[in-house]
Amino acid sequence: MTAIDLDARFDPRELRNALGRFATGIAVVAAHDGEGPLGVTVNSFSSVSLDPPLILFSMARGLYSLPRFEKVEAYAVNILLEGQEAISNSFSRPGADKFAGIDWVRGITGAPKIRPTLATFECVPYAHYDGGDHVIFVGRVVHLHVEDEGSPLLYFRGSYRLLAANEKG
């Protein structure tokens, strides 16, 4: 058997570009704690289990709000709709009140639900895992809301994209 070099190094930009070949949806993870609402854009959202109902996302260790997210009692994963690039951009940058000008309500768990979204999953923390330069959050879904209409906001090769309609003759 050939030895695998676990210390192989990649240029970070080359790795990022290669990973960008996987199209992802965009979500805003939002919570509310004693300091107020907080939120961050993620594209690392995935389903984990149907029984129990679990989802996951990851956040960079350098994220200013990470310590707050690690302590919240609930959060909402808001799946953004096509056309919500401004919301995605707002929550992806550090700084001022990210919720200014955003239509949102507190959900059943108290976590901020952005309106409208393609879907919203309200979760309670289930587990946190080491993910290298990220922390992997696993949440147990306790409530969800799904819209009947709309297309997802997609990200591919470093920019937002549109979902192509499947034309059948």
mmCIF file of N, CA and C in Angstrom, residues 43-169:
data_model
loop_
_atom_site.group_PDB
_atom_site.id
_atom_site.type_symbol
_atom_site.label_atom_id
_atom_site.label_comp_id
_atom_site.label_asym_id
_atom_site.label_seq_id
_atom_site.Cartn_x
_atom_site.Cartn_y
_atom_site.Cartn_z
ATOM 1 N N ASN A 43 -22.558 28.968 3.747
ATOM 2 C CA ASN A 43 -22.913 28.129 2.609
ATOM 3 C C ASN A 43 -22.511 26.686 2.889
ATOM 4 N N SER A 44 -22.289 26.401 4.156
ATOM 5 C CA SER A 44 -21.883 25.061 4.583
ATOM 6 C C SER A 44 -23.038 24.264 5.185
ATOM 7 N N PHE A 45 -24.246 24.616 4.857
ATOM 8 C CA PHE A 45 -25.436 23.970 5.409
ATOM 9 C C PHE A 45 -25.646 22.594 4.786
ATOM 10 N N SER A 46 -26.042 21.614 5.604
ATOM 11 C CA SER A 46 -26.329 20.274 5.100
ATOM 12 C C SER A 46 -27.273 19.548 6.045
ATOM 13 N N SER A 47 -28.043 18.626 5.493
ATOM 14 C CA SER A 47 -28.843 17.747 6.341
ATOM 15 C C SER A 47 -27.933 16.664 6.899
ATOM 16 N N VAL A 48 -28.257 16.163 8.080
ATOM 17 C CA VAL A 48 -27.473 15.110 8.720
ATOM 18 C C VAL A 48 -28.332 13.869 8.937
ATOM 19 N N SER A 49 -29.517 14.056 9.521
ATOM 20 C CA SER A 49 -30.343 12.919 9.919
ATOM 21 C C SER A 49 -31.810 13.321 9.907
ATOM 22 N N LEU A 50 -32.667 12.368 9.546
ATOM 23 C CA LEU A 50 -34.106 12.594 9.641
ATOM 24 C C LEU A 50 -34.654 12.156 10.996
ATOM 25 N N ASP A 51 -33.990 11.198 11.640
ATOM 26 C CA ASP A 51 -34.441 10.677 12.931
ATOM 27 C C ASP A 51 -33.247 10.426 13.839
ATOM 28 N N PRO A 52 -32.910 11.361 14.715
ATOM 29 C CA PRO A 52 -33.596 12.625 14.979
ATOM 30 C C PRO A 52 -33.327 13.626 13.853
ATOM 31 N N PRO A 53 -34.149 14.679 13.753
ATOM 32 C CA PRO A 53 -33.978 15.660 12.684
ATOM 33 C C PRO A 53 -32.784 16.579 12.977
ATOM 34 N N LEU A 54 -31.674 16.341 12.282
ATOM 35 C CA LEU A 54 -30.448 17.096 12.511
ATOM 36 C C LEU A 54 -29.954 17.755 11.232
ATOM 37 N N ILE A 55 -29.404 18.968 11.379
ATOM 38 C CA ILE A 55 -28.757 19.695 10.283
ATOM 39 C C ILE A 55 -27.376 20.116 10.776
ATOM 40 N N LEU A 56 -26.518 20.569 9.847
ATOM 41 C CA LEU A 56 -25.224 21.107 10.273
ATOM 42 C C LEU A 56 -24.839 22.290 9.415
ATOM 43 N N PHE A 57 -23.955 23.111 9.969
ATOM 44 C CA PHE A 57 -23.305 24.216 9.264
ATOM 45 C C PHE A 57 -22.000 24.462 10.001
ATOM 46 N N SER A 58 -21.096 25.208 9.383
ATOM 47 C CA SER A 58 -19.846 25.517 10.067
ATOM 48 C C SER A 58 -19.596 27.018 10.041
ATOM 49 N N MET A 59 -18.809 27.466 11.027
ATOM 50 C CA MET A 59 -18.427 28.873 11.140
ATOM 51 C C MET A 59 -16.932 28.955 11.378
ATOM 52 N N ALA A 60 -16.313 29.941 10.754
ATOM 53 C CA ALA A 60 -14.870 30.156 10.899
ATOM 54 C C ALA A 60 -14.526 30.503 12.340
ATOM 55 N N ARG A 61 -13.415 29.972 12.819
ATOM 56 C CA ARG A 61 -12.976 30.258 14.187
ATOM 57 C C ARG A 61 -12.679 31.735 14.407
ATOM 58 N N GLY A 62 -12.329 32.458 13.351
ATOM 59 C CA GLY A 62 -12.018 33.876 13.474
ATOM 60 C C GLY A 62 -13.237 34.778 13.493
ATOM 61 N N LEU A 63 -14.418 34.210 13.364
ATOM 62 C CA LEU A 63 -15.653 34.986 13.338
ATOM 63 C C LEU A 63 -15.861 35.668 14.689
ATOM 64 N N TYR A 64 -16.066 36.971 14.657
ATOM 65 C CA TYR A 64 -16.220 37.766 15.874
ATOM 66 C C TYR A 64 -17.359 37.253 16.757
ATOM 67 N N SER A 65 -18.465 36.832 16.147
ATOM 68 C CA SER A 65 -19.643 36.406 16.917
ATOM 69 C C SER A 65 -19.630 34.918 17.275
ATOM 70 N N LEU A 66 -18.577 34.185 16.921
ATOM 71 C CA LEU A 66 -18.537 32.748 17.204
ATOM 72 C C LEU A 66 -18.748 32.429 18.682
ATOM 73 N N PRO A 67 -18.077 33.101 19.623
ATOM 74 C CA PRO A 67 -18.320 32.764 21.041
ATOM 75 C C PRO A 67 -19.785 32.917 21.454
ATOM 76 N N ARG A 68 -20.472 33.879 20.888
ATOM 77 C CA ARG A 68 -21.895 34.055 21.199
ATOM 78 C C ARG A 68 -22.712 32.913 20.623
ATOM 79 N N PHE A 69 -22.421 32.523 19.355
ATOM 80 C CA PHE A 69 -23.148 31.417 18.740
ATOM 81 C C PHE A 69 -22.946 30.113 19.501
ATOM 82 N N GLU A 70 -21.772 29.919 20.059
ATOM 83 C CA GLU A 70 -21.496 28.678 20.791
ATOM 84 C C GLU A 70 -22.303 28.569 22.080
ATOM 85 N N LYS A 71 -22.897 29.680 22.543
ATOM 86 C CA LYS A 71 -23.634 29.684 23.812
ATOM 87 C C LYS A 71 -25.147 29.851 23.651
ATOM 88 N N VAL A 72 -25.638 30.110 22.446
ATOM 89 C CA VAL A 72 -27.070 30.377 22.288
ATOM 90 C C VAL A 72 -27.902 29.134 22.582
ATOM 91 N N GLU A 73 -29.145 29.367 22.983
ATOM 92 C CA GLU A 73 -30.070 28.271 23.282
ATOM 93 C C GLU A 73 -30.830 27.801 22.047
ATOM 94 N N ALA A 74 -30.840 28.618 20.987
ATOM 95 C CA ALA A 74 -31.534 28.261 19.746
ATOM 96 C C ALA A 74 -31.011 29.149 18.624
ATOM 97 N N TYR A 75 -31.170 28.669 17.409
ATOM 98 C CA TYR A 75 -30.843 29.474 16.237
ATOM 99 C C TYR A 75 -31.740 29.052 15.090
ATOM 100 N N ALA A 76 -31.832 29.938 14.102
ATOM 101 C CA ALA A 76 -32.621 29.658 12.909
ATOM 102 C C ALA A 76 -31.691 29.668 11.705
ATOM 103 N N VAL A 77 -31.850 28.678 10.842
ATOM 104 C CA VAL A 77 -31.125 28.631 9.582
ATOM 105 C C VAL A 77 -32.124 29.072 8.513
ATOM 106 N N ASN A 78 -31.885 30.255 7.959
ATOM 107 C CA ASN A 78 -32.770 30.873 6.986
ATOM 108 C C ASN A 78 -32.208 30.648 5.581
ATOM 109 N N ILE A 79 -32.862 29.846 4.754
ATOM 110 C CA ILE A 79 -32.398 29.546 3.404
ATOM 111 C C ILE A 79 -32.846 30.678 2.482
ATOM 112 N N LEU A 80 -31.880 31.400 1.911
ATOM 113 C CA LEU A 80 -32.203 32.589 1.141
ATOM 114 C C LEU A 80 -32.747 32.279 -0.247
ATOM 115 N N LEU A 81 -33.566 33.204 -0.710
ATOM 116 C CA LEU A 81 -34.197 33.144 -2.028
ATOM 117 C C LEU A 81 -33.351 33.877 -3.066
ATOM 118 N N GLU A 82 -33.505 33.466 -4.311
ATOM 119 C CA GLU A 82 -32.932 34.202 -5.424
ATOM 120 C C GLU A 82 -33.340 35.668 -5.270
ATOM 121 N N GLY A 83 -32.411 36.573 -5.474
ATOM 122 C CA GLY A 83 -32.700 37.992 -5.326
ATOM 123 C C GLY A 83 -32.347 38.551 -3.957
ATOM 124 N N GLN A 84 -31.930 37.705 -3.021
ATOM 125 C CA GLN A 84 -31.584 38.180 -1.679
ATOM 126 C C GLN A 84 -30.072 38.314 -1.491
ATOM 127 N N GLU A 85 -29.372 38.672 -2.564
ATOM 128 C CA GLU A 85 -27.929 38.851 -2.495
ATOM 129 C C GLU A 85 -27.539 39.914 -1.459
ATOM 130 N N ALA A 86 -28.313 40.983 -1.370
ATOM 131 C CA ALA A 86 -27.994 42.054 -0.419
ATOM 132 C C ALA A 86 -28.039 41.539 1.015
ATOM 133 N N ILE A 87 -28.993 40.666 1.324
ATOM 134 C CA ILE A 87 -29.068 40.081 2.672
ATOM 135 C C ILE A 87 -27.847 39.203 2.912
ATOM 136 N N SER A 88 -27.515 38.372 1.934
ATOM 137 C CA SER A 88 -26.330 37.518 2.052
ATOM 138 C C SER A 88 -25.080 38.364 2.293
ATOM 139 N N ASN A 89 -24.916 39.404 1.503
ATOM 140 C CA ASN A 89 -23.734 40.267 1.641
ATOM 141 C C ASN A 89 -23.695 40.967 2.988
ATOM 142 N N SER A 90 -24.845 41.436 3.449
ATOM 143 C CA SER A 90 -24.909 42.140 4.732
ATOM 144 C C SER A 90 -24.464 41.236 5.884
ATOM 145 N N PHE A 91 -24.944 40.002 5.894
ATOM 146 C CA PHE A 91 -24.627 39.104 6.994
ATOM 147 C C PHE A 91 -23.250 38.452 6.844
ATOM 148 N N SER A 92 -22.598 38.646 5.708
ATOM 149 C CA SER A 92 -21.267 38.064 5.523
ATOM 150 C C SER A 92 -20.162 39.019 5.943
ATOM 151 N N ARG A 93 -20.516 40.254 6.290
ATOM 152 C CA ARG A 93 -19.521 41.261 6.666
ATOM 153 C C ARG A 93 -19.635 41.604 8.141
ATOM 154 N N PRO A 94 -18.479 41.825 8.771
ATOM 155 C CA PRO A 94 -18.534 42.287 10.161
ATOM 156 C C PRO A 94 -18.994 43.739 10.202
ATOM 157 N N GLY A 95 -19.501 44.127 11.334
ATOM 158 C CA GLY A 95 -19.808 45.540 11.457
ATOM 159 C C GLY A 95 -21.153 45.850 12.049
ATOM 160 N N ALA A 96 -21.752 46.872 11.476
ATOM 161 C CA ALA A 96 -22.964 47.490 12.007
ATOM 162 C C ALA A 96 -24.111 46.493 12.175
ATOM 163 N N ASP A 97 -25.246 47.018 12.558
ATOM 164 C CA ASP A 97 -26.441 46.214 12.781
ATOM 165 C C ASP A 97 -26.854 45.506 11.496
ATOM 166 N N LYS A 98 -26.614 44.217 11.428
ATOM 167 C CA LYS A 98 -26.911 43.438 10.234
ATOM 168 C C LYS A 98 -28.411 43.296 10.008
ATOM 169 N N PHE A 99 -29.204 43.514 11.040
ATOM 170 C CA PHE A 99 -30.649 43.347 10.933
ATOM 171 C C PHE A 99 -31.362 44.637 10.517
ATOM 172 N N ALA A 100 -30.607 45.745 10.405
ATOM 173 C CA ALA A 100 -31.215 47.014 9.996
ATOM 174 C C ALA A 100 -31.787 46.869 8.586
ATOM 175 N N GLY A 101 -33.053 47.196 8.440
ATOM 176 C CA GLY A 101 -33.701 47.138 7.142
ATOM 177 C C GLY A 101 -34.119 45.736 6.708
ATOM 178 N N ILE A 102 -33.920 44.730 7.565
ATOM 179 C CA ILE A 102 -34.278 43.347 7.255
ATOM 180 C C ILE A 102 -35.623 43.041 7.905
ATOM 181 N N ASP A 103 -36.542 42.460 7.153
ATOM 182 C CA ASP A 103 -37.831 42.036 7.705
ATOM 183 C C ASP A 103 -37.611 40.705 8.429
ATOM 184 N N TRP A 104 -37.799 40.698 9.738
ATOM 185 C CA TRP A 104 -37.627 39.467 10.512
ATOM 186 C C TRP A 104 -38.550 39.486 11.717
ATOM 187 N N VAL A 105 -38.828 38.284 12.209
ATOM 188 C CA VAL A 105 -39.613 38.097 13.425
ATOM 189 C C VAL A 105 -38.906 37.057 14.284
ATOM 190 N N ARG A 106 -39.212 37.065 15.556
ATOM 191 C CA ARG A 106 -38.688 36.008 16.422
ATOM 192 C C ARG A 106 -39.567 34.774 16.256
ATOM 193 N N GLY A 107 -38.914 33.642 16.011
ATOM 194 C CA GLY A 107 -39.634 32.394 15.825
ATOM 195 C C GLY A 107 -40.065 31.784 17.137
ATOM 196 N N ILE A 108 -40.570 30.580 17.079
ATOM 197 C CA ILE A 108 -41.024 29.849 18.254
ATOM 198 C C ILE A 108 -39.909 29.695 19.279
ATOM 199 N N THR A 109 -38.675 29.522 18.806
ATOM 200 C CA THR A 109 -37.519 29.350 19.704
ATOM 201 C C THR A 109 -36.949 30.680 20.166
ATOM 202 N N GLY A 110 -37.421 31.780 19.602
ATOM 203 C CA GLY A 110 -36.881 33.095 19.899
ATOM 204 C C GLY A 110 -35.811 33.522 18.906
ATOM 205 N N ALA A 111 -35.377 32.626 18.050
ATOM 206 C CA ALA A 111 -34.359 32.945 17.056
ATOM 207 C C ALA A 111 -34.968 33.763 15.921
ATOM 208 N N PRO A 112 -34.196 34.680 15.337
ATOM 209 C CA PRO A 112 -34.698 35.509 14.236
ATOM 210 C C PRO A 112 -34.978 34.713 12.964
ATOM 211 N N LYS A 113 -36.194 34.882 12.454
ATOM 212 C CA LYS A 113 -36.601 34.297 11.176
ATOM 213 C C LYS A 113 -36.709 35.431 10.169
ATOM 214 N N ILE A 114 -35.887 35.371 9.135
ATOM 215 C CA ILE A 114 -35.922 36.379 8.083
ATOM 216 C C ILE A 114 -37.131 36.102 7.197
ATOM 217 N N ARG A 115 -37.802 37.188 6.743
ATOM 218 C CA ARG A 115 -38.979 37.024 5.887
ATOM 219 C C ARG A 115 -38.791 37.799 4.607
ATOM 220 N N PRO A 116 -39.051 37.222 3.467
ATOM 221 C CA PRO A 116 -39.331 35.811 3.244
ATOM 222 C C PRO A 116 -38.032 35.020 3.092
ATOM 223 N N THR A 117 -38.129 33.726 3.171
ATOM 224 C CA THR A 117 -37.024 32.812 2.856
ATOM 225 C C THR A 117 -37.629 31.602 2.158
ATOM 226 N N LEU A 118 -36.766 30.807 1.545
ATOM 227 C CA LEU A 118 -37.234 29.587 0.891
ATOM 228 C C LEU A 118 -37.667 28.570 1.944
ATOM 229 N N ALA A 119 -36.903 28.524 3.044
ATOM 230 C CA ALA A 119 -37.222 27.660 4.188
ATOM 231 C C ALA A 119 -36.479 28.197 5.397
ATOM 232 N N THR A 120 -37.019 27.928 6.570
ATOM 233 C CA THR A 120 -36.356 28.280 7.824
ATOM 234 C C THR A 120 -36.438 27.084 8.755
ATOM 235 N N PHE A 121 -35.293 26.741 9.329
ATOM 236 C CA PHE A 121 -35.200 25.637 10.290
ATOM 237 C C PHE A 121 -34.828 26.228 11.637
ATOM 238 N N GLU A 122 -35.729 26.133 12.607
ATOM 239 C CA GLU A 122 -35.404 26.571 13.959
ATOM 240 C C GLU A 122 -34.822 25.364 14.692
ATOM 241 N N CYS A 123 -33.685 25.585 15.323
ATOM 242 C CA CYS A 123 -32.938 24.482 15.932
ATOM 243 C C CYS A 123 -32.496 24.807 17.348
ATOM 244 N N VAL A 124 -32.284 23.749 18.114
ATOM 245 C CA VAL A 124 -31.580 23.848 19.385
ATOM 246 C C VAL A 124 -30.237 23.147 19.191
ATOM 247 N N PRO A 125 -29.192 23.629 19.874
ATOM 248 C CA PRO A 125 -27.877 23.012 19.702
ATOM 249 C C PRO A 125 -27.902 21.528 20.072
ATOM 250 N N TYR A 126 -27.266 20.722 19.249
ATOM 251 C CA TYR A 126 -27.154 19.285 19.472
ATOM 252 C C TYR A 126 -25.706 18.913 19.774
ATOM 253 N N ALA A 127 -24.749 19.486 19.008
ATOM 254 C CA ALA A 127 -23.323 19.227 19.223
ATOM 255 C C ALA A 127 -22.489 20.265 18.489
ATOM 256 N N HIS A 128 -21.254 20.457 18.939
ATOM 257 C CA HIS A 128 -20.233 21.261 18.252
ATOM 258 C C HIS A 128 -19.032 20.355 18.052
ATOM 259 N N TYR A 129 -18.374 20.479 16.904
ATOM 260 C CA TYR A 129 -17.202 19.652 16.616
ATOM 261 C C TYR A 129 -16.066 20.506 16.080
ATOM 262 N N ASP A 130 -14.843 20.053 16.336
ATOM 263 C CA ASP A 130 -13.670 20.694 15.774
ATOM 264 C C ASP A 130 -13.665 20.442 14.276
ATOM 265 N N GLY A 131 -13.543 21.496 13.507
ATOM 266 C CA GLY A 131 -13.459 21.383 12.055
ATOM 267 C C GLY A 131 -12.252 22.149 11.540
ATOM 268 N N GLY A 132 -11.097 21.990 12.204
ATOM 269 C CA GLY A 132 -9.902 22.715 11.779
ATOM 270 C C GLY A 132 -10.053 24.189 12.049
ATOM 271 N N ASP A 133 -10.043 25.005 10.989
ATOM 272 C CA ASP A 133 -10.186 26.449 11.191
ATOM 273 C C ASP A 133 -11.656 26.867 11.285
ATOM 274 N N HIS A 134 -12.555 25.881 11.398
ATOM 275 C CA HIS A 134 -13.985 26.126 11.579
ATOM 276 C C HIS A 134 -14.509 25.314 12.763
ATOM 277 N N VAL A 135 -15.664 25.708 13.266
ATOM 278 C CA VAL A 135 -16.406 24.922 14.249
ATOM 279 C C VAL A 135 -17.639 24.400 13.515
ATOM 280 N N ILE A 136 -17.891 23.110 13.637
ATOM 281 C CA ILE A 136 -19.054 22.489 13.001
ATOM 282 C C ILE A 136 -20.181 22.440 14.026
ATOM 283 N N PHE A 137 -21.304 23.035 13.679
ATOM 284 C CA PHE A 137 -22.477 23.064 14.538
ATOM 285 C C PHE A 137 -23.482 22.036 14.019
ATOM 286 N N VAL A 138 -23.985 21.199 14.892
ATOM 287 C CA VAL A 138 -25.081 20.295 14.554
ATOM 288 C C VAL A 138 -26.269 20.744 15.386
ATOM 289 N N GLY A 139 -27.386 20.981 14.714
ATOM 290 C CA GLY A 139 -28.585 21.438 15.402
ATOM 291 C C GLY A 139 -29.733 20.467 15.223
ATOM 292 N N ARG A 140 -30.541 20.376 16.253
ATOM 293 C CA ARG A 140 -31.757 19.552 16.182
ATOM 294 C C ARG A 140 -32.912 20.456 15.776
ATOM 295 N N VAL A 141 -33.540 20.124 14.661
ATOM 296 C CA VAL A 141 -34.649 20.919 14.153
ATOM 297 C C VAL A 141 -35.859 20.706 15.056
ATOM 298 N N VAL A 142 -36.415 21.811 15.566
ATOM 299 C CA VAL A 142 -37.598 21.733 16.431
ATOM 300 C C VAL A 142 -38.811 22.408 15.801
ATOM 301 N N HIS A 143 -38.570 23.177 14.738
ATOM 302 C CA HIS A 143 -39.666 23.810 14.007
ATOM 303 C C HIS A 143 -39.146 24.179 12.622
ATOM 304 N N LEU A 144 -40.029 24.140 11.630
ATOM 305 C CA LEU A 144 -39.612 24.562 10.294
ATOM 306 C C LEU A 144 -40.747 25.262 9.579
ATOM 307 N N HIS A 145 -40.352 26.075 8.606
ATOM 308 C CA HIS A 145 -41.305 26.780 7.756
ATOM 309 C C HIS A 145 -40.779 26.687 6.332
ATOM 310 N N VAL A 146 -41.649 26.330 5.380
ATOM 311 C CA VAL A 146 -41.263 26.187 3.981
ATOM 312 C C VAL A 146 -42.213 26.999 3.115
ATOM 313 N N GLU A 147 -41.652 27.763 2.172
ATOM 314 C CA GLU A 147 -42.455 28.495 1.191
ATOM 315 C C GLU A 147 -42.771 27.571 0.025
ATOM 316 N N ASP A 148 -43.942 27.732 -0.562
ATOM 317 C CA ASP A 148 -44.345 26.907 -1.699
ATOM 318 C C ASP A 148 -43.677 27.334 -2.996
ATOM 319 N N GLU A 149 -43.283 28.583 -3.092
ATOM 320 C CA GLU A 149 -42.731 29.126 -4.332
ATOM 321 C C GLU A 149 -41.355 29.725 -4.076
ATOM 322 N N GLY A 150 -40.581 29.829 -5.151
ATOM 323 C CA GLY A 150 -39.298 30.512 -5.073
ATOM 324 C C GLY A 150 -38.153 29.625 -5.494
ATOM 325 N N SER A 151 -37.065 30.268 -5.869
ATOM 326 C CA SER A 151 -35.836 29.580 -6.241
ATOM 327 C C SER A 151 -34.742 29.968 -5.260
ATOM 328 N N PRO A 152 -33.750 29.097 -5.074
ATOM 329 C CA PRO A 152 -32.698 29.377 -4.093
ATOM 330 C C PRO A 152 -31.674 30.381 -4.598
ATOM 331 N N LEU A 153 -31.059 31.080 -3.673
ATOM 332 C CA LEU A 153 -29.886 31.892 -3.962
ATOM 333 C C LEU A 153 -28.710 30.927 -3.992
ATOM 334 N N LEU A 154 -28.011 30.863 -5.122
ATOM 335 C CA LEU A 154 -26.915 29.914 -5.288
ATOM 336 C C LEU A 154 -25.575 30.624 -5.387
ATOM 337 N N TYR A 155 -24.514 29.907 -5.016
ATOM 338 C CA TYR A 155 -23.157 30.428 -5.095
ATOM 339 C C TYR A 155 -22.287 29.386 -5.778
ATOM 340 N N PHE A 156 -21.547 29.813 -6.817
ATOM 341 C CA PHE A 156 -20.694 28.897 -7.582
ATOM 342 C C PHE A 156 -19.532 29.678 -8.172
ATOM 343 N N ARG A 157 -18.323 29.162 -7.998
ATOM 344 C CA ARG A 157 -17.107 29.765 -8.552
ATOM 345 C C ARG A 157 -16.976 31.241 -8.187
ATOM 346 N N GLY A 158 -17.296 31.567 -6.933
ATOM 347 C CA GLY A 158 -17.054 32.910 -6.425
ATOM 348 C C GLY A 158 -18.115 33.945 -6.721
ATOM 349 N N SER A 159 -19.276 33.524 -7.245
ATOM 350 C CA SER A 159 -20.327 34.516 -7.473
ATOM 351 C C SER A 159 -21.709 33.874 -7.368
ATOM 352 N N TYR A 160 -22.700 34.745 -7.230
ATOM 353 C CA TYR A 160 -24.078 34.284 -7.167
ATOM 354 C C TYR A 160 -24.502 33.797 -8.544
ATOM 355 N N ARG A 161 -25.361 32.781 -8.559
ATOM 356 C CA ARG A 161 -25.835 32.210 -9.817
ATOM 357 C C ARG A 161 -27.334 31.995 -9.745
ATOM 358 N N LEU A 162 -27.929 31.785 -10.927
ATOM 359 C CA LEU A 162 -29.350 31.491 -11.022
ATOM 360 C C LEU A 162 -29.536 30.011 -11.306
ATOM 361 N N LEU A 163 -30.606 29.464 -10.783
ATOM 362 C CA LEU A 163 -30.965 28.075 -11.053
ATOM 363 C C LEU A 163 -31.605 28.028 -12.442
ATOM 364 N N ALA A 164 -31.058 27.193 -13.315
ATOM 365 C CA ALA A 164 -31.607 27.083 -14.672
ATOM 366 C C ALA A 164 -32.861 26.227 -14.649
ATOM 367 N N ALA A 165 -33.868 26.639 -15.387
ATOM 368 C CA ALA A 165 -35.099 25.858 -15.505
ATOM 369 C C ALA A 165 -34.821 24.638 -16.362
ATOM 370 N N ASN A 166 -35.381 23.512 -15.989
ATOM 371 C CA ASN A 166 -35.228 22.282 -16.752
ATOM 372 C C ASN A 166 -36.341 22.219 -17.781
ATOM 373 N N GLU A 167 -35.992 22.503 -19.023
ATOM 374 C CA GLU A 167 -36.977 22.501 -20.107
ATOM 375 C C GLU A 167 -37.145 21.083 -20.638
ATOM 376 N N LYS A 168 -38.353 20.550 -20.547
ATOM 377 C CA LYS A 168 -38.647 19.222 -21.104
ATOM 378 C C LYS A 168 -39.626 19.394 -22.242
ATOM 379 N N GLY A 169 -39.288 18.756 -23.399
ATOM 380 C CA GLY A 169 -40.074 18.910 -24.608
ATOM 381 C C GLY A 169 -41.333 18.187 -24.612
#
